[in-house]
PDB file of C-alpha atoms in Angstrom:
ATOM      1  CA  UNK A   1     -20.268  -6.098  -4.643  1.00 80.00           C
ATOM      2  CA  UNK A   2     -19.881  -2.905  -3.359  1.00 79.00           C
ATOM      3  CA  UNK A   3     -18.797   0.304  -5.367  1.00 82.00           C
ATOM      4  CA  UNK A   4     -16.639   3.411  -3.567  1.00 79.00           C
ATOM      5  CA  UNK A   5     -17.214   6.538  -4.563  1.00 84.00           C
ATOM      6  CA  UNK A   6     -13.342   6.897  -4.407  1.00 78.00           C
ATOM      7  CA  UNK A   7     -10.226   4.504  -3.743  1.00 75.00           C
ATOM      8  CA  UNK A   8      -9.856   3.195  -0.749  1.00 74.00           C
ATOM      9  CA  UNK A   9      -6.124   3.331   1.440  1.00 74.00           C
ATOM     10  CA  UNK A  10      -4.193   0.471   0.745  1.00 80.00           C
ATOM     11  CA  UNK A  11      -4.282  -2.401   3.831  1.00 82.00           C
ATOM     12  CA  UNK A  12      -2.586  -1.585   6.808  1.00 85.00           C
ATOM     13  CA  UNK A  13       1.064  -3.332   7.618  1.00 90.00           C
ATOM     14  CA  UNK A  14       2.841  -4.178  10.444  1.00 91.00           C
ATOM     15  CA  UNK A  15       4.893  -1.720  10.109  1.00 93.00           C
ATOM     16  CA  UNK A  16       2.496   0.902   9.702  1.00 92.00           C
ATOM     17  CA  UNK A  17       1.600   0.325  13.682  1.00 95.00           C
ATOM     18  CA  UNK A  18       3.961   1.454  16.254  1.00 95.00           C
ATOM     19  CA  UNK A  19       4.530   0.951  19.799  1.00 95.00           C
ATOM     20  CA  UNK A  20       4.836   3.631  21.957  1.00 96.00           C
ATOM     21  CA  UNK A  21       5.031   1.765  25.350  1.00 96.00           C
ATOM     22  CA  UNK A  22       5.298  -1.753  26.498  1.00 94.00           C
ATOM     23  CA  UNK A  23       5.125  -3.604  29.889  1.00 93.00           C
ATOM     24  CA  UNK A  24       3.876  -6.284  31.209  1.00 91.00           C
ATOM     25  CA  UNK A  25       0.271  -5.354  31.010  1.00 94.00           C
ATOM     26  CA  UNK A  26       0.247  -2.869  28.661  1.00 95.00           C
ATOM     27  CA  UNK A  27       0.992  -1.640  25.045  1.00 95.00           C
ATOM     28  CA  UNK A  28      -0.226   1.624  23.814  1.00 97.00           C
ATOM     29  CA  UNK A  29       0.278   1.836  20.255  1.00 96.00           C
ATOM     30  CA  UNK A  30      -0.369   4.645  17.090  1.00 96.00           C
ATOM     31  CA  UNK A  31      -2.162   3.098  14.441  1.00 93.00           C
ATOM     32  CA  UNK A  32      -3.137   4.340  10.841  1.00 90.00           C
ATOM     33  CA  UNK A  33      -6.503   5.737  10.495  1.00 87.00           C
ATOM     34  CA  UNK A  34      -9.216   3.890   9.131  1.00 83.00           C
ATOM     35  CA  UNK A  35      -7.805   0.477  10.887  1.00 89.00           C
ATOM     36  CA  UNK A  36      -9.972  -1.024  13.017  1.00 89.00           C
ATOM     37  CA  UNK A  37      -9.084  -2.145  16.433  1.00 92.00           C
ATOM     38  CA  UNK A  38     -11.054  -5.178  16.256  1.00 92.00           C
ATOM     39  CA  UNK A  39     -13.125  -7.269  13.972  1.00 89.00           C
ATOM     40  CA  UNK A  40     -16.849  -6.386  13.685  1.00 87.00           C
ATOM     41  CA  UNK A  41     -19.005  -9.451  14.589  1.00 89.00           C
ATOM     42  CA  UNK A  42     -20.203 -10.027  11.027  1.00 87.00           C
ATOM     43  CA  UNK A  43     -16.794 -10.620  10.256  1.00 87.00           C
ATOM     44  CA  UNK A  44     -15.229 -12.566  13.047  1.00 87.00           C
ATOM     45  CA  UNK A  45     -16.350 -15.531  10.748  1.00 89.00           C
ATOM     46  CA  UNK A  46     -14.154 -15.020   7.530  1.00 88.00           C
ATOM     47  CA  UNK A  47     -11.199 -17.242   6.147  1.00 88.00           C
ATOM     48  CA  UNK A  48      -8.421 -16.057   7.183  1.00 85.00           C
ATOM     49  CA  UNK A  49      -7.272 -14.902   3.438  1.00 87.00           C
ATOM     50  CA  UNK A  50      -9.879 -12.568   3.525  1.00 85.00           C
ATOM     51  CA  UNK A  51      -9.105 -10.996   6.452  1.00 85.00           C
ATOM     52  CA  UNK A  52      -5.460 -10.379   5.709  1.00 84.00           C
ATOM     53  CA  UNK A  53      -6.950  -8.234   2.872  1.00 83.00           C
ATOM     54  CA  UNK A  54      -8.289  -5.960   5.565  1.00 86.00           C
ATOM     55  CA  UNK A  55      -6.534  -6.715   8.982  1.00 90.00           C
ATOM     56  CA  UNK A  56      -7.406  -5.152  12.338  1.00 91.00           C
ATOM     57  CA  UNK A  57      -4.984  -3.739  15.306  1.00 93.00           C
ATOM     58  CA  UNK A  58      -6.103  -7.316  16.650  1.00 92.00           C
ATOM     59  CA  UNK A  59      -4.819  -9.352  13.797  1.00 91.00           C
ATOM     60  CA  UNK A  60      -1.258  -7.184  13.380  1.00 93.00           C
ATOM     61  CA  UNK A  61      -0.408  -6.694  17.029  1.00 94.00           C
ATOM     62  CA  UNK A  62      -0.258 -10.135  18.320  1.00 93.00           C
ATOM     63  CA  UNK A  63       2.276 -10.863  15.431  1.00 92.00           C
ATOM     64  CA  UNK A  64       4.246  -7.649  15.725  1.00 95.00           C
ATOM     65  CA  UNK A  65       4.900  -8.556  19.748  1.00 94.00           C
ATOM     66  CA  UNK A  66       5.909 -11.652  18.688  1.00 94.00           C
ATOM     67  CA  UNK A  67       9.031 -10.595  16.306  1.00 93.00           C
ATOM     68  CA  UNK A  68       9.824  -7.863  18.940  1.00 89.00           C
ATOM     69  CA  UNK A  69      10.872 -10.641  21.446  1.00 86.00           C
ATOM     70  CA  UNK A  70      12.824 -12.252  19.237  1.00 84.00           C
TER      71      UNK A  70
END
């Protein structure tokens, strides 16, 4: 268990990510501060449920590309 001191920001959503360029090898995007861009080794191993309580830039982007080429 781990206590804060104060509240901490509410989970990042897709839609709190946006792309500002896209090509074939690249996407630069803005994200919301405090989101990681990817998972810190000690974590790589969660369940899935747990991460989706605190998901990285690597966890939302790959689905967010995916309903833009729809």
């Amino acid at each position: 268990i781990k206590l804060l001191e104060h509240p901490t920001a509410p989970p990042a959503r897709e839609e709190d990510v946006r792309i500002r360029y896209e090509d074939d090898w690249l996407v630069v995007v803005e994200k919301p501060a405090g989101v990681t861009s990817v998972r810190h080794e000690e974590e790589r191993n969660w369940k899935d449920s747990r991460k989706n309580i605190q998901p990285t830039l690597e966890d939302l982007l790959p689905r967010i590309l995916a309903k833009r080429a729809q």
